[in-house]
mmCIF file of C-alpha atoms in Angstrom:
data_model
loop_
_atom_site.group_PDB
_atom_site.id
_atom_site.type_symbol
_atom_site.label_atom_id
_atom_site.label_comp_id
_atom_site.label_asym_id
_atom_site.label_seq_id
_atom_site.Cartn_x
_atom_site.Cartn_y
_atom_site.Cartn_z
ATOM 1 C CA MET A 1 54.473 -23.940 27.454
ATOM 2 C CA ALA A 2 53.708 -20.815 29.179
ATOM 3 C CA THR A 3 51.733 -19.680 26.210
ATOM 4 C CA ARG A 4 49.653 -22.891 26.234
ATOM 5 C CA VAL A 5 48.946 -22.667 29.831
ATOM 6 C CA ALA A 6 47.897 -18.858 29.425
ATOM 7 C CA THR A 7 45.595 -19.560 26.609
ATOM 8 C CA ALA A 8 43.859 -22.220 28.451
ATOM 9 C CA THR A 9 43.569 -19.955 31.385
ATOM 10 C CA SER A 10 42.098 -17.048 29.407
ATOM 11 C CA GLN A 11 39.561 -19.571 27.809
ATOM 12 C CA MET A 12 38.160 -20.487 31.179
ATOM 13 C CA CYS A 13 38.297 -16.986 32.473
ATOM 14 C CA ARG A 14 36.375 -15.569 29.504
ATOM 15 C CA ALA A 15 33.732 -18.264 29.845
ATOM 16 C CA LEU A 16 33.310 -17.672 33.553
ATOM 17 C CA TYR A 17 33.227 -14.090 33.034
ATOM 18 C CA LYS A 18 30.425 -14.127 30.642
ATOM 19 C CA LEU A 19 28.401 -16.352 33.000
ATOM 20 C CA SER A 20 29.090 -13.919 35.895
ATOM 21 C CA ILE A 21 30.633 -16.701 37.892
ATOM 22 C CA ILE A 22 32.934 -15.615 40.850
ATOM 23 C CA PHE A 23 35.826 -18.087 40.878
ATOM 24 C CA GLU A 24 39.485 -18.569 42.171
ATOM 25 C CA ILE A 25 42.443 -19.776 40.145
ATOM 26 C CA GLU A 26 45.078 -21.946 41.693
ATOM 27 C CA PHE A 27 48.399 -22.572 40.069
ATOM 28 C CA ALA A 28 51.165 -24.820 41.074
ATOM 29 C CA LEU A 29 53.942 -27.348 40.251
ATOM 30 C CA ASN A 30 53.073 -30.804 41.677
ATOM 31 C CA THR A 31 55.024 -33.990 42.107
ATOM 32 C CA THR A 32 52.326 -36.252 43.654
ATOM 33 C CA VAL A 33 52.104 -38.068 40.360
ATOM 34 C CA GLY A 34 55.341 -39.306 40.474
ATOM 35 C CA HIS A 35 56.849 -36.504 38.204
ATOM 36 C CA SER A 36 56.611 -32.831 37.862
ATOM 37 C CA ALA A 37 53.370 -31.616 36.564
ATOM 38 C CA LEU A 38 51.690 -28.286 36.231
ATOM 39 C CA TRP A 39 48.326 -28.052 37.984
ATOM 40 C CA LEU A 40 45.674 -25.525 37.310
ATOM 41 C CA ASN A 41 42.616 -25.327 39.481
ATOM 42 C CA PHE A 42 39.400 -23.195 39.055
ATOM 43 C CA THR A 43 37.296 -23.236 42.230
ATOM 44 C CA ALA A 44 33.863 -21.646 42.503
ATOM 45 C CA HIS A 45 30.720 -21.903 44.565
ATOM 46 C CA GLN A 46 28.500 -22.417 41.357
ATOM 47 C CA SER A 47 28.752 -25.171 38.861
ATOM 48 C CA LEU A 48 31.488 -24.565 36.456
ATOM 49 C CA PRO A 49 31.202 -25.084 32.584
ATOM 50 C CA VAL A 50 32.066 -28.222 30.811
ATOM 51 C CA ILE A 51 35.638 -29.454 31.102
ATOM 52 C CA ASN A 52 36.215 -29.203 27.316
ATOM 53 C CA LEU A 53 37.275 -25.814 27.712
ATOM 54 C CA LEU A 54 40.609 -26.941 28.943
ATOM 55 C CA THR A 55 40.897 -30.371 27.247
ATOM 56 C CA PRO A 56 42.850 -29.230 24.345
ATOM 57 C CA PHE A 57 45.556 -27.706 26.433
ATOM 58 C CA PHE A 58 45.983 -30.126 29.323
ATOM 59 C CA ASP A 59 46.940 -33.934 29.446
ATOM 60 C CA GLN A 60 44.195 -34.414 31.976
ATOM 61 C CA VAL A 61 41.109 -32.748 33.005
ATOM 62 C CA HIS A 62 38.972 -33.558 36.003
ATOM 63 C CA TYR A 63 35.712 -32.312 37.291
ATOM 64 C CA LEU A 64 35.485 -32.310 40.970
ATOM 65 C CA THR A 65 32.940 -31.484 43.403
ATOM 66 C CA LEU A 66 34.511 -30.439 46.798
ATOM 67 C CA GLU A 67 33.129 -30.193 50.211
ATOM 68 C CA ASN A 68 30.780 -27.362 51.361
ATOM 69 C CA ASN A 69 29.271 -26.825 47.848
ATOM 70 C CA PHE A 70 32.605 -26.006 46.199
ATOM 71 C CA TYR A 71 33.094 -26.980 42.507
ATOM 72 C CA ARG A 72 36.407 -27.358 40.789
ATOM 73 C CA VAL A 73 37.739 -27.905 37.426
ATOM 74 C CA GLN A 74 41.304 -29.343 37.506
ATOM 75 C CA GLY A 75 43.805 -29.345 34.590
ATOM 76 C CA MET A 76 47.060 -31.202 34.684
ATOM 77 C CA LEU A 77 50.081 -30.980 32.278
ATOM 78 C CA SER A 78 52.882 -33.326 32.563
ATOM 79 C CA LEU A 79 56.354 -32.280 32.539
ATOM 80 C CA ARG A 80 57.980 -35.741 32.185
ATOM 81 C CA ASP A 81 60.504 -35.651 29.509
ATOM 82 C CA ARG A 82 60.393 -31.808 29.675
ATOM 83 C CA GLN A 83 62.577 -29.384 31.485
ATOM 84 C CA ILE A 84 61.877 -29.202 35.171
ATOM 85 C CA PHE A 85 61.548 -25.472 36.144
ATOM 86 C CA ASN A 86 62.843 -23.927 39.218
ATOM 87 C CA ASN A 87 60.692 -21.932 41.629
ATOM 88 C CA ASP A 88 61.764 -18.681 39.846
ATOM 89 C CA MET A 89 60.821 -20.108 36.640
ATOM 90 C CA SER A 90 57.645 -21.346 37.800
ATOM 91 C CA ALA A 91 56.767 -17.810 39.271
ATOM 92 C CA LYS A 92 57.414 -16.378 35.824
ATOM 93 C CA ILE A 93 55.050 -19.019 34.182
ATOM 94 C CA LYS A 94 52.576 -17.926 36.806
ATOM 95 C CA SER A 95 53.068 -14.370 36.036
ATOM 96 C CA ILE A 96 52.796 -14.742 32.415
ATOM 97 C CA ILE A 97 49.740 -16.661 32.832
ATOM 98 C CA GLN A 98 48.031 -14.258 35.306
ATOM 99 C CA GLN A 99 49.049 -11.260 32.894
ATOM 100 C CA LYS A 100 47.809 -12.800 29.836
ATOM 101 C CA SER A 101 44.478 -13.780 31.460
ATOM 102 C CA ARG A 102 44.413 -10.181 32.971
ATOM 103 C CA ASN A 103 44.902 -8.686 29.421
ATOM 104 C CA GLU A 104 42.237 -11.064 27.900
ATOM 105 C CA LEU A 105 39.645 -10.007 30.615
ATOM 106 C CA MET A 106 40.654 -6.134 29.816
ATOM 107 C CA ILE A 107 39.938 -6.778 26.143
ATOM 108 C CA GLU A 108 36.654 -8.534 26.741
ATOM 109 C CA LEU A 109 35.847 -5.709 29.187
ATOM 110 C CA GLU A 110 36.679 -3.117 26.653
ATOM 111 C CA VAL A 111 34.550 -4.822 24.033
ATOM 112 C CA LYS A 112 31.717 -5.013 26.482
ATOM 113 C CA ASN A 113 32.097 -1.232 27.470
ATOM 114 C CA ARG A 114 32.089 -0.480 23.961
ATOM 115 C CA GLU A 115 28.989 -2.646 23.093
ATOM 116 C CA LEU A 116 27.241 -0.926 26.092
ATOM 117 C CA TYR A 117 28.112 2.404 24.993
ATOM 118 C CA GLU A 118 26.864 1.804 21.442
ATOM 119 C CA SER A 119 23.618 0.507 23.135
ATOM 120 C CA LEU A 120 23.238 3.658 25.079
ATOM 121 C CA GLU A 121 23.697 5.741 22.134
ATOM 122 C CA ASP A 122 21.271 3.592 20.327
ATOM 123 C CA LEU A 123 19.012 4.042 23.121
ATOM 124 C CA LYS A 124 19.497 7.963 23.152
ATOM 125 C CA GLN A 125 18.831 8.099 19.513
ATOM 126 C CA THR A 126 15.931 5.852 19.965
ATOM 127 C CA THR A 127 14.297 8.176 22.681
ATOM 128 C CA ARG A 128 15.103 11.209 20.575
ATOM 129 C CA MET A 129 13.267 9.788 17.759
ATOM 130 C CA LYS A 130 10.189 8.773 19.908
ATOM 131 C CA GLU A 131 9.989 12.366 21.325
ATOM 132 C CA GLN A 132 10.090 13.737 17.956
ATOM 133 C CA LEU A 133 7.368 11.292 16.737
ATOM 134 C CA GLN A 134 5.480 12.423 19.859
ATOM 135 C CA GLU A 135 5.871 16.000 18.986
ATOM 136 C CA GLN A 136 4.818 15.352 15.293
ATOM 137 C CA ASN A 137 1.948 13.201 16.363
ATOM 138 C CA LEU A 138 0.848 16.177 18.797
ATOM 139 C CA ARG A 139 1.060 18.672 16.053
ATOM 140 C CA MET A 140 -0.773 16.444 13.611
ATOM 141 C CA GLY A 141 -3.466 15.984 16.082
ATOM 142 C CA ALA A 142 -3.756 19.779 16.716
ATOM 143 C CA GLU A 143 -3.893 20.355 12.959
ATOM 144 C CA LEU A 144 -6.585 17.629 12.436
ATOM 145 C CA ASN A 145 -8.675 19.156 15.338
ATOM 146 C CA VAL A 146 -8.519 22.661 13.559
ATOM 147 C CA SER A 147 -9.361 20.942 10.385
ATOM 148 C CA ARG A 148 -12.418 19.359 11.817
ATOM 149 C CA MET A 149 -13.294 22.645 13.515
ATOM 150 C CA LEU A 150 -13.214 24.504 10.089
ATOM 151 C CA GLN A 151 -15.373 21.882 8.626
ATOM 152 C CA GLN A 152 -18.097 22.345 11.160
ATOM 153 C CA MET A 153 -17.810 26.170 11.103
ATOM 154 C CA ILE A 154 -18.384 26.585 7.622
ATOM 155 C CA LEU A 155 -21.265 24.116 7.416
ATOM 156 C CA PRO A 156 -24.681 25.866 6.583
ATOM 157 C CA LYS A 157 -26.993 26.230 9.802
ATOM 158 C CA PRO A 158 -30.181 24.374 9.848
ATOM 159 C CA GLU A 159 -32.213 27.657 9.267
ATOM 160 C CA GLU A 160 -30.191 28.226 6.125
ATOM 161 C CA LEU A 161 -31.676 24.929 4.612
ATOM 162 C CA VAL A 162 -35.065 26.011 5.088
ATOM 163 C CA ILE A 163 -36.090 27.079 1.485
ATOM 164 C CA GLU A 164 -39.742 27.660 0.228
ATOM 165 C CA LYS A 165 -40.787 24.607 -2.074
ATOM 166 C CA LEU A 166 -37.692 22.611 -1.335
ATOM 167 C CA ASP A 167 -36.729 19.915 1.304
ATOM 168 C CA ILE A 168 -33.092 19.938 2.132
ATOM 169 C CA ALA A 169 -30.884 17.997 4.697
ATOM 170 C CA GLY A 170 -27.068 17.453 4.936
ATOM 171 C CA PHE A 171 -24.911 15.470 6.986
ATOM 172 C CA MET A 172 -21.126 15.446 7.377
ATOM 173 C CA GLU A 173 -19.129 13.149 9.747
ATOM 174 C CA PRO A 174 -15.273 13.612 9.809
ATOM 175 C CA ALA A 175 -13.065 10.558 10.007
ATOM 176 C CA ASP A 176 -10.384 10.362 12.818
ATOM 177 C CA GLU A 177 -7.545 10.774 10.441
ATOM 178 C CA VAL A 178 -9.123 12.813 7.551
ATOM 179 C CA GLY A 179 -10.339 16.169 7.233
ATOM 180 C CA GLY A 180 -11.067 16.980 3.517
ATOM 181 C CA ASP A 181 -14.796 17.017 2.655
ATOM 182 C CA TYR A 182 -16.686 20.311 1.789
ATOM 183 C CA TYR A 183 -20.322 20.903 1.211
ATOM 184 C CA ASP A 184 -22.483 23.919 1.423
ATOM 185 C CA VAL A 185 -26.152 25.408 0.520
ATOM 186 C CA LEU A 186 -26.280 28.945 -0.541
ATOM 187 C CA TYR A 187 -29.508 30.849 -1.495
ATOM 188 C CA THR A 188 -28.862 34.024 -3.291
ATOM 189 C CA HIS A 189 -31.005 36.168 -5.531
ATOM 190 C CA GLY A 190 -33.578 33.268 -6.007
ATOM 191 C CA VAL A 191 -30.917 30.580 -6.977
ATOM 192 C CA VAL A 192 -30.184 27.830 -4.702
ATOM 193 C CA THR A 193 -26.508 26.723 -4.817
ATOM 194 C CA LEU A 194 -25.339 23.347 -3.629
ATOM 195 C CA GLY A 195 -21.385 22.735 -3.489
ATOM 196 C CA ILE A 196 -19.726 19.752 -2.561
ATOM 197 C CA GLY A 197 -16.065 18.797 -2.815
ATOM 198 C CA ASP A 198 -13.278 16.746 -1.515
ATOM 199 C CA VAL A 199 -9.893 17.895 -0.787
ATOM 200 C CA THR A 200 -6.821 15.761 -1.179
ATOM 201 C CA GLY A 201 -4.971 14.730 1.876
ATOM 202 C CA HIS A 202 -5.930 15.843 5.383
ATOM 203 C CA GLY A 203 -4.869 18.384 8.205
ATOM 204 C CA LEU A 204 -4.589 22.092 8.523
ATOM 205 C CA GLU A 205 -3.792 22.711 4.845
ATOM 206 C CA SER A 206 -6.942 20.929 3.781
ATOM 207 C CA GLY A 207 -9.109 22.864 6.329
ATOM 208 C CA ILE A 208 -7.866 26.302 5.059
ATOM 209 C CA LEU A 209 -8.350 25.223 1.434
ATOM 210 C CA MET A 210 -11.788 24.347 2.144
ATOM 211 C CA LEU A 211 -12.574 27.602 3.922
ATOM 212 C CA MET A 212 -11.057 29.495 0.769
ATOM 213 C CA VAL A 213 -13.135 27.502 -1.433
ATOM 214 C CA GLN A 214 -16.468 28.292 0.711
ATOM 215 C CA THR A 215 -15.520 31.982 0.585
ATOM 216 C CA ALA A 216 -14.650 32.035 -3.145
ATOM 217 C CA VAL A 217 -17.922 30.380 -4.015
ATOM 218 C CA ARG A 218 -20.046 32.595 -1.711
ATOM 219 C CA THR A 219 -18.188 35.657 -3.295
ATOM 220 C CA LEU A 220 -18.960 34.548 -6.865
ATOM 221 C CA LYS A 221 -22.491 33.891 -5.829
ATOM 222 C CA GLU A 222 -22.931 37.336 -4.362
ATOM 223 C CA ILE A 223 -21.661 39.160 -7.667
ATOM 224 C CA ARG A 224 -24.206 37.096 -9.592
ATOM 225 C CA GLU A 225 -21.832 35.157 -11.631
ATOM 226 C CA VAL A 226 -24.067 32.801 -13.123
ATOM 227 C CA ASP A 227 -21.893 31.405 -16.278
ATOM 228 C CA PRO A 228 -20.749 27.960 -15.002
ATOM 229 C CA VAL A 229 -17.559 28.142 -16.964
ATOM 230 C CA ARG A 230 -16.356 31.624 -15.802
ATOM 231 C CA PHE A 231 -17.580 30.733 -12.308
ATOM 232 C CA LEU A 232 -15.421 27.482 -11.982
ATOM 233 C CA ASP A 233 -12.669 29.135 -13.977
ATOM 234 C CA THR A 234 -12.322 32.197 -11.774
ATOM 235 C CA LEU A 235 -12.587 30.017 -8.499
ATOM 236 C CA ASN A 236 -9.925 27.692 -9.863
ATOM 237 C CA ARG A 237 -7.473 30.476 -10.766
ATOM 238 C CA THR A 238 -7.945 31.972 -7.224
ATOM 239 C CA MET A 239 -7.345 28.496 -5.522
ATOM 240 C CA TYR A 240 -4.391 27.816 -7.712
ATOM 241 C CA LYS A 241 -2.544 31.009 -6.737
ATOM 242 C CA ASN A 242 -3.121 30.501 -3.303
ATOM 243 C CA VAL A 243 -2.076 26.867 -3.330
ATOM 244 C CA GLN A 244 1.204 28.071 -5.123
ATOM 245 C CA ARG A 245 1.813 30.595 -2.368
ATOM 246 C CA MET A 246 1.205 28.250 0.507
ATOM 247 C CA ASN A 247 3.760 25.792 -1.399
ATOM 248 C CA SER A 248 1.249 23.315 -1.306
ATOM 249 C CA GLU A 249 0.228 20.303 -3.608
ATOM 250 C CA LYS A 250 -3.395 20.287 -2.423
ATOM 251 C CA SER A 251 -6.195 20.111 -4.928
ATOM 252 C CA LEU A 252 -9.874 19.181 -4.752
ATOM 253 C CA THR A 253 -12.895 17.887 -6.751
ATOM 254 C CA LEU A 254 -15.743 20.260 -6.709
ATOM 255 C CA ALA A 255 -19.326 20.027 -8.135
ATOM 256 C CA ILE A 256 -21.751 22.903 -8.107
ATOM 257 C CA VAL A 257 -25.480 22.486 -8.624
ATOM 258 C CA ASN A 258 -27.761 25.393 -9.212
ATOM 259 C CA TYR A 259 -31.543 24.998 -8.715
ATOM 260 C CA ALA A 260 -34.181 27.758 -9.971
ATOM 261 C CA ASP A 261 -37.491 27.436 -11.048
ATOM 262 C CA GLY A 262 -37.688 23.564 -11.395
ATOM 263 C CA GLU A 263 -34.507 23.510 -13.458
ATOM 264 C CA ILE A 264 -31.007 22.466 -12.241
ATOM 265 C CA SER A 265 -27.633 23.145 -13.673
ATOM 266 C CA ILE A 266 -24.582 20.757 -12.698
ATOM 267 C CA SER A 267 -20.850 21.670 -13.414
ATOM 268 C CA GLY A 268 -17.579 20.689 -12.133
ATOM 269 C CA GLN A 269 -15.720 17.334 -11.532
ATOM 270 C CA HIS A 270 -16.648 15.206 -8.612
ATOM 271 C CA GLU A 271 -18.396 11.921 -7.648
ATOM 272 C CA GLU A 272 -21.625 10.982 -9.719
ATOM 273 C CA ILE A 273 -24.791 13.088 -9.137
ATOM 274 C CA LEU A 274 -27.802 11.309 -8.340
ATOM 275 C CA ILE A 275 -30.993 12.464 -9.894
ATOM 276 C CA ILE A 276 -33.898 10.838 -8.195
ATOM 277 C CA ARG A 277 -37.509 10.943 -9.712
ATOM 278 C CA ASN A 278 -40.772 11.259 -7.718
ATOM 279 C CA ASN A 279 -41.177 7.620 -8.268
ATOM 280 C CA GLY A 280 -37.920 6.720 -6.719
ATOM 281 C CA GLN A 281 -36.123 6.069 -10.148
ATOM 282 C CA VAL A 282 -32.339 7.183 -9.928
ATOM 283 C CA GLU A 283 -30.525 8.473 -12.711
ATOM 284 C CA ARG A 284 -26.502 8.522 -12.242
ATOM 285 C CA ILE A 285 -24.943 11.571 -13.624
ATOM 286 C CA ASP A 286 -21.156 11.150 -14.472
ATOM 287 C CA THR A 287 -19.267 14.516 -13.829
ATOM 288 C CA MET A 288 -16.083 13.385 -15.333
ATOM 289 C CA ASP A 289 -16.489 15.554 -18.333
ATOM 290 C CA LEU A 290 -18.055 18.432 -16.569
ATOM 291 C CA GLY A 291 -14.725 19.935 -15.018
ATOM 292 C CA PHE A 292 -11.323 19.484 -13.557
ATOM 293 C CA PRO A 293 -9.839 19.281 -10.156
ATOM 294 C CA ILE A 294 -9.744 22.712 -8.599
ATOM 295 C CA GLY A 295 -6.150 23.995 -7.773
ATOM 296 C CA LEU A 296 -4.229 21.558 -9.818
ATOM 297 C CA ASP A 297 -3.612 23.877 -13.061
ATOM 298 C CA SER A 298 -3.977 27.331 -13.605
ATOM 299 C CA GLU A 299 -6.197 27.101 -16.769
ATOM 300 C CA ILE A 300 -9.173 24.686 -16.775
ATOM 301 C CA ALA A 301 -11.718 26.699 -18.759
ATOM 302 C CA ASP A 302 -11.375 24.166 -21.603
ATOM 303 C CA PHE A 303 -12.327 21.380 -19.332
ATOM 304 C CA ILE A 304 -15.535 23.006 -17.943
ATOM 305 C CA SER A 305 -18.901 22.131 -19.236
ATOM 306 C CA HIS A 306 -22.473 21.755 -17.687
ATOM 307 C CA ILE A 307 -25.860 20.306 -18.105
ATOM 308 C CA THR A 308 -29.285 21.097 -17.304
ATOM 309 C CA LEU A 309 -32.099 19.034 -16.158
ATOM 310 C CA ASP A 310 -35.766 19.548 -15.224
ATOM 311 C CA LEU A 311 -36.847 18.864 -11.607
ATOM 312 C CA GLN A 312 -40.705 17.998 -11.402
ATOM 313 C CA PRO A 313 -42.379 18.129 -7.926
ATOM 314 C CA GLY A 314 -41.139 15.026 -5.803
ATOM 315 C CA ASP A 315 -37.922 14.979 -7.803
ATOM 316 C CA GLY A 316 -34.538 15.756 -6.221
ATOM 317 C CA VAL A 317 -30.807 15.375 -6.212
ATOM 318 C CA ALA A 318 -28.340 13.579 -3.980
ATOM 319 C CA LEU A 319 -24.547 14.606 -3.646
ATOM 320 C CA TYR A 320 -22.035 12.661 -1.598
ATOM 321 C CA THR A 321 -18.341 12.128 -1.223
ATOM 322 C CA ASP A 322 -16.279 9.061 -1.761
ATOM 323 C CA GLY A 323 -16.341 8.292 1.929
ATOM 324 C CA ILE A 324 -19.739 6.513 1.310
ATOM 325 C CA PRO A 325 -19.296 4.348 -1.597
ATOM 326 C CA GLU A 326 -15.818 3.530 -0.525
ATOM 327 C CA ALA A 327 -16.737 2.545 2.871
ATOM 328 C CA LYS A 328 -15.610 -1.075 3.786
ATOM 329 C CA ASP A 329 -17.029 -3.624 6.074
ATOM 330 C CA ILE A 330 -14.795 -6.198 7.886
ATOM 331 C CA ASN A 331 -14.103 -8.242 4.669
ATOM 332 C CA LYS A 332 -12.714 -5.081 2.999
ATOM 333 C CA VAL A 333 -15.800 -4.915 0.803
ATOM 334 C CA GLN A 334 -16.975 -1.628 -0.486
ATOM 335 C CA TYR A 335 -20.460 0.007 0.187
ATOM 336 C CA GLY A 336 -20.816 0.960 -3.440
ATOM 337 C CA VAL A 337 -23.031 3.534 -5.397
ATOM 338 C CA GLU A 338 -25.289 0.700 -6.367
ATOM 339 C CA ARG A 339 -26.509 0.389 -2.652
ATOM 340 C CA LEU A 340 -26.603 3.891 -2.104
ATOM 341 C CA CYS A 341 -29.008 4.288 -4.948
ATOM 342 C CA LYS A 342 -31.041 1.135 -3.684
ATOM 343 C CA VAL A 343 -31.459 2.847 -0.172
ATOM 344 C CA ILE A 344 -32.211 6.171 -1.451
ATOM 345 C CA SER A 345 -34.795 4.849 -3.896
ATOM 346 C CA GLU A 346 -36.505 2.750 -1.354
ATOM 347 C CA ASN A 347 -36.901 5.652 1.094
ATOM 348 C CA TRP A 348 -37.487 8.572 -1.491
ATOM 349 C CA TYR A 349 -41.209 8.689 -0.545
ATOM 350 C CA LYS A 350 -39.929 10.153 2.906
ATOM 351 C CA SER A 351 -38.464 13.566 3.923
ATOM 352 C CA ALA A 352 -35.071 14.674 3.118
ATOM 353 C CA GLN A 353 -34.173 14.171 6.642
ATOM 354 C CA ASP A 354 -35.276 10.605 6.774
ATOM 355 C CA ILE A 355 -33.747 9.706 3.519
ATOM 356 C CA LYS A 356 -30.402 11.064 4.904
ATOM 357 C CA ASP A 357 -30.870 9.247 7.994
ATOM 358 C CA ALA A 358 -31.550 5.951 6.167
ATOM 359 C CA VAL A 359 -28.513 6.203 4.119
ATOM 360 C CA ILE A 360 -26.334 6.973 6.965
ATOM 361 C CA THR A 361 -27.614 4.152 9.091
ATOM 362 C CA ASP A 362 -27.333 1.706 6.345
ATOM 363 C CA VAL A 363 -23.569 3.023 5.792
ATOM 364 C CA ARG A 364 -22.718 2.526 9.294
ATOM 365 C CA ARG A 365 -24.329 -0.869 9.539
ATOM 366 C CA HIS A 366 -22.115 -1.867 6.515
ATOM 367 C CA ILE A 367 -19.001 -0.578 8.156
ATOM 368 C CA GLY A 368 -19.860 -2.229 11.505
ATOM 369 C CA LYS A 369 -16.850 -1.907 13.994
ATOM 370 C CA GLN A 370 -14.448 -1.063 11.367
ATOM 371 C CA LYS A 371 -12.444 2.049 11.774
ATOM 372 C CA VAL A 372 -13.759 4.960 9.442
ATOM 373 C CA PHE A 373 -10.926 6.144 7.272
ATOM 374 C CA ASP A 374 -12.629 8.856 5.186
ATOM 375 C CA ASP A 375 -15.255 11.525 5.918
ATOM 376 C CA ILE A 376 -18.808 10.694 5.320
ATOM 377 C CA THR A 377 -20.648 13.658 3.678
ATOM 378 C CA LEU A 378 -24.294 13.504 2.046
ATOM 379 C CA LEU A 379 -26.675 16.163 0.816
ATOM 380 C CA VAL A 380 -30.052 15.655 -0.238
ATOM 381 C CA LEU A 381 -32.437 18.278 -2.152
ATOM 382 C CA LYS A 382 -36.035 17.477 -2.857
ATOM 383 C CA ARG A 383 -38.603 19.503 -4.601
ATOM 384 C CA LYS A 384 -41.667 19.402 -2.393
ATOM 385 C CA SER A 385 -44.847 18.184 -3.940
ATOM 386 C CA ASP A 386 -48.414 17.975 -2.162
ATOM 387 C CA ILE A 387 -48.338 14.212 -2.015
ATOM 388 C CA TYR A 388 -45.266 11.935 -1.655
ATOM 389 C CA GLN A 389 -46.058 8.706 -3.606
ATOM 390 C CA GLU A 390 -44.538 5.400 -2.281
ATOM 391 C CA ILE A 391 -42.362 3.844 -4.609
ATOM 392 C CA PRO A 392 -42.148 0.216 -6.089
ATOM 393 C CA GLN A 393 -40.010 -2.246 -4.437
ATOM 394 C CA HIS A 394 -38.037 -3.197 -7.265
ATOM 395 C CA LEU A 395 -36.510 -0.495 -9.637
ATOM 396 C CA GLU A 396 -33.770 -0.373 -12.101
ATOM 397 C CA PHE A 397 -30.858 2.223 -11.876
ATOM 398 C CA LYS A 398 -30.098 3.979 -15.015
ATOM 399 C CA SER A 399 -26.944 6.221 -15.732
ATOM 400 C CA LYS A 400 -27.523 9.417 -17.652
ATOM 401 C CA THR A 401 -24.395 11.346 -18.801
#
């Protein structure tokens, strides 16, 4: 019987403890019902839980509202036909009930303390992870800033684009999270060299790789290396060895366009090269079979090739990175090469600067308020003619491989 009463008491105590209700317990033998009975009263200033917490253990359970806003749940266990305990035995039962209730509460408290400790440990770990993430973000942000600075530092200055009989304009806008585009214009020994590339990934490594490529290209031009296979093969072996030393997995697509005396030579694998004739007609040159990604393998000579084309007065070439055709609008629709060709064709009668501005304006209009996820780079070269002829409104774009 003591265990029965103690279990009922513990059930009620746990319920009140979880609800943070301050209460008092009264336990007594009572004969007011005509025979001996055990009475258990829970009294509190707040409304107490439903009485079915005690119902399985007592013969009668009452919910009473007392004076002065006191609330009481009262359980009675009849001792009729049971042994009537003396005062010592009653005191023992009371002690057992109090002890069991205390033990139950201590166990409950230990569980709560353990849960609290585990929560604190989880909070500490979360805080550490948050701090590590913040440090990583700061470091990556610093690396991206350095990468963007390197990009801007190695761009050709405006005065370097002023070359006799040519009209040249370049544009690069780094994205917030990416810093992998490269372009350059070099004029050495009567040859104009256009270089355009895109490094995989982003961050400081990409910026360093771009700087290495720019230095290697300029060095090869200064020593008058004109053979396209030897040029790209030497550059690749240089970059590959440096990438291996860096324990990096970076590589880049790179196209080299040389112009001299009305003729251009194209080598290297990158995006399509656009050749624009003086009437605005666009020829798309696929570079897939003209080279191999730089820094990916030590030997690429067998994959390198080149083509030569004539540029008449008014003709020109446009180079770009994938940030333009792959730019997306709010519906995830890409800008596309066809639209790029159309805008260039419609504006080809203008100066290289105006052509560049028309393309960038149209790309930005397409993107709208969407976040820019990749660098946007464009390079336009146009052989000057005395008269720029306005182009027809409707032209078909053809590919030339």
